[in-house]
Amino acid sequence: MPLSAKTRASSYDIKAQIEDLKHEREKSRAQYLETLKKLRRKADVERDNDDLRKENERLRKDLEEARERALKANDDATDMWGQKEAVADENRDLKRLVARLQHRLEEFMLSRNRAQVKVEKAPKPTMVPTPSPSLRSHSTAPEVISLIDDDDDDDMVVDTYPPRRSIGTPSSTMTLKSEPLSDIEVNLQVAYDT
């Protein structure tokens, strides 16, 4: 083979190799760019996922806090309801106590008014006059002149006679029985004012 032909064939091979290298380089570059894009997308996804995780964590904490606040509000509402019931019971007790006190006050006022009326209507006590010494000397009291005799019976005879200056008529004889087997005869002299 002549030298010129060999040279042409060799230069053709070199050009072909250069073209192959260019294609390989373009292919490698395209693969590199594709890989780079994938890595970027993966980084973006991971970043988004991290943001989502953080957002989910924040939402979870907010939910827990809201749940705790709801439970506390429920407990507070229960306590307030219990306090309301206790206050209502105390109010009912106070109303009953006030009603009893008013009733007692009314009874007290009524009894006091009745007592005042009784005091106002009470009659004045009558004074018994003390007899003068002159009237005492002219008393009409009976005078005992004989007592129990010596007999075995239990009769007791009391004779009364009008004293001097007495006014009135003698009364009839009156018998008082102290025991079934004994009689007491009493003559009473009663003087009536004319």
mmCIF file of N, CA and C in Angstrom, residues 78-90:
data_model
loop_
_atom_site.group_PDB
_atom_site.id
_atom_site.type_symbol
_atom_site.label_atom_id
_atom_site.label_comp_id
_atom_site.label_asym_id
_atom_site.label_seq_id
_atom_site.Cartn_x
_atom_site.Cartn_y
_atom_site.Cartn_z
ATOM 1 N N THR A 78 -66.142 22.647 84.394
ATOM 2 C CA THR A 78 -66.701 21.744 85.403
ATOM 3 C C THR A 78 -66.619 22.366 86.786
ATOM 4 N N ASP A 79 -65.454 22.985 87.095
ATOM 5 C CA ASP A 79 -65.320 23.656 88.388
ATOM 6 C C ASP A 79 -66.312 24.800 88.523
ATOM 7 N N MET A 80 -66.454 25.576 87.446
ATOM 8 C CA MET A 80 -67.402 26.687 87.502
ATOM 9 C C MET A 80 -68.827 26.181 87.663
ATOM 10 N N TRP A 81 -69.152 25.067 87.023
ATOM 11 C CA TRP A 81 -70.486 24.491 87.175
ATOM 12 C C TRP A 81 -70.698 24.025 88.609
ATOM 13 N N GLY A 82 -69.646 23.365 89.153
ATOM 14 C CA GLY A 82 -69.752 22.949 90.546
ATOM 15 C C GLY A 82 -69.894 24.138 91.477
ATOM 16 N N GLN A 83 -69.096 25.192 91.216
ATOM 17 C CA GLN A 83 -69.220 26.396 92.041
ATOM 18 C C GLN A 83 -70.598 27.024 91.884
ATOM 19 N N LYS A 84 -71.127 27.000 90.663
ATOM 20 C CA LYS A 84 -72.465 27.548 90.438
ATOM 21 C C LYS A 84 -73.500 26.761 91.224
ATOM 22 N N GLU A 85 -73.379 25.421 91.192
ATOM 23 C CA GLU A 85 -74.317 24.602 91.956
ATOM 24 C C GLU A 85 -74.168 24.863 93.449
ATOM 25 N N ALA A 86 -72.901 24.992 93.913
ATOM 26 C CA ALA A 86 -72.683 25.266 95.334
ATOM 27 C C ALA A 86 -73.276 26.615 95.722
ATOM 28 N N VAL A 87 -73.067 27.619 94.863
ATOM 29 C CA VAL A 87 -73.637 28.947 95.144
ATOM 30 C C VAL A 87 -75.153 28.887 95.145
ATOM 31 N N ALA A 88 -75.722 28.112 94.198
ATOM 32 C CA ALA A 88 -77.184 27.982 94.164
ATOM 33 C C ALA A 88 -77.693 27.310 95.433
ATOM 34 N N ASP A 89 -76.984 26.261 95.903
ATOM 35 C CA ASP A 89 -77.379 25.608 97.154
ATOM 36 C C ASP A 89 -77.280 26.576 98.328
ATOM 37 N N GLU A 90 -76.179 27.345 98.377
ATOM 38 C CA GLU A 90 -76.037 28.320 99.459
ATOM 39 C C GLU A 90 -77.137 29.381 99.402
#
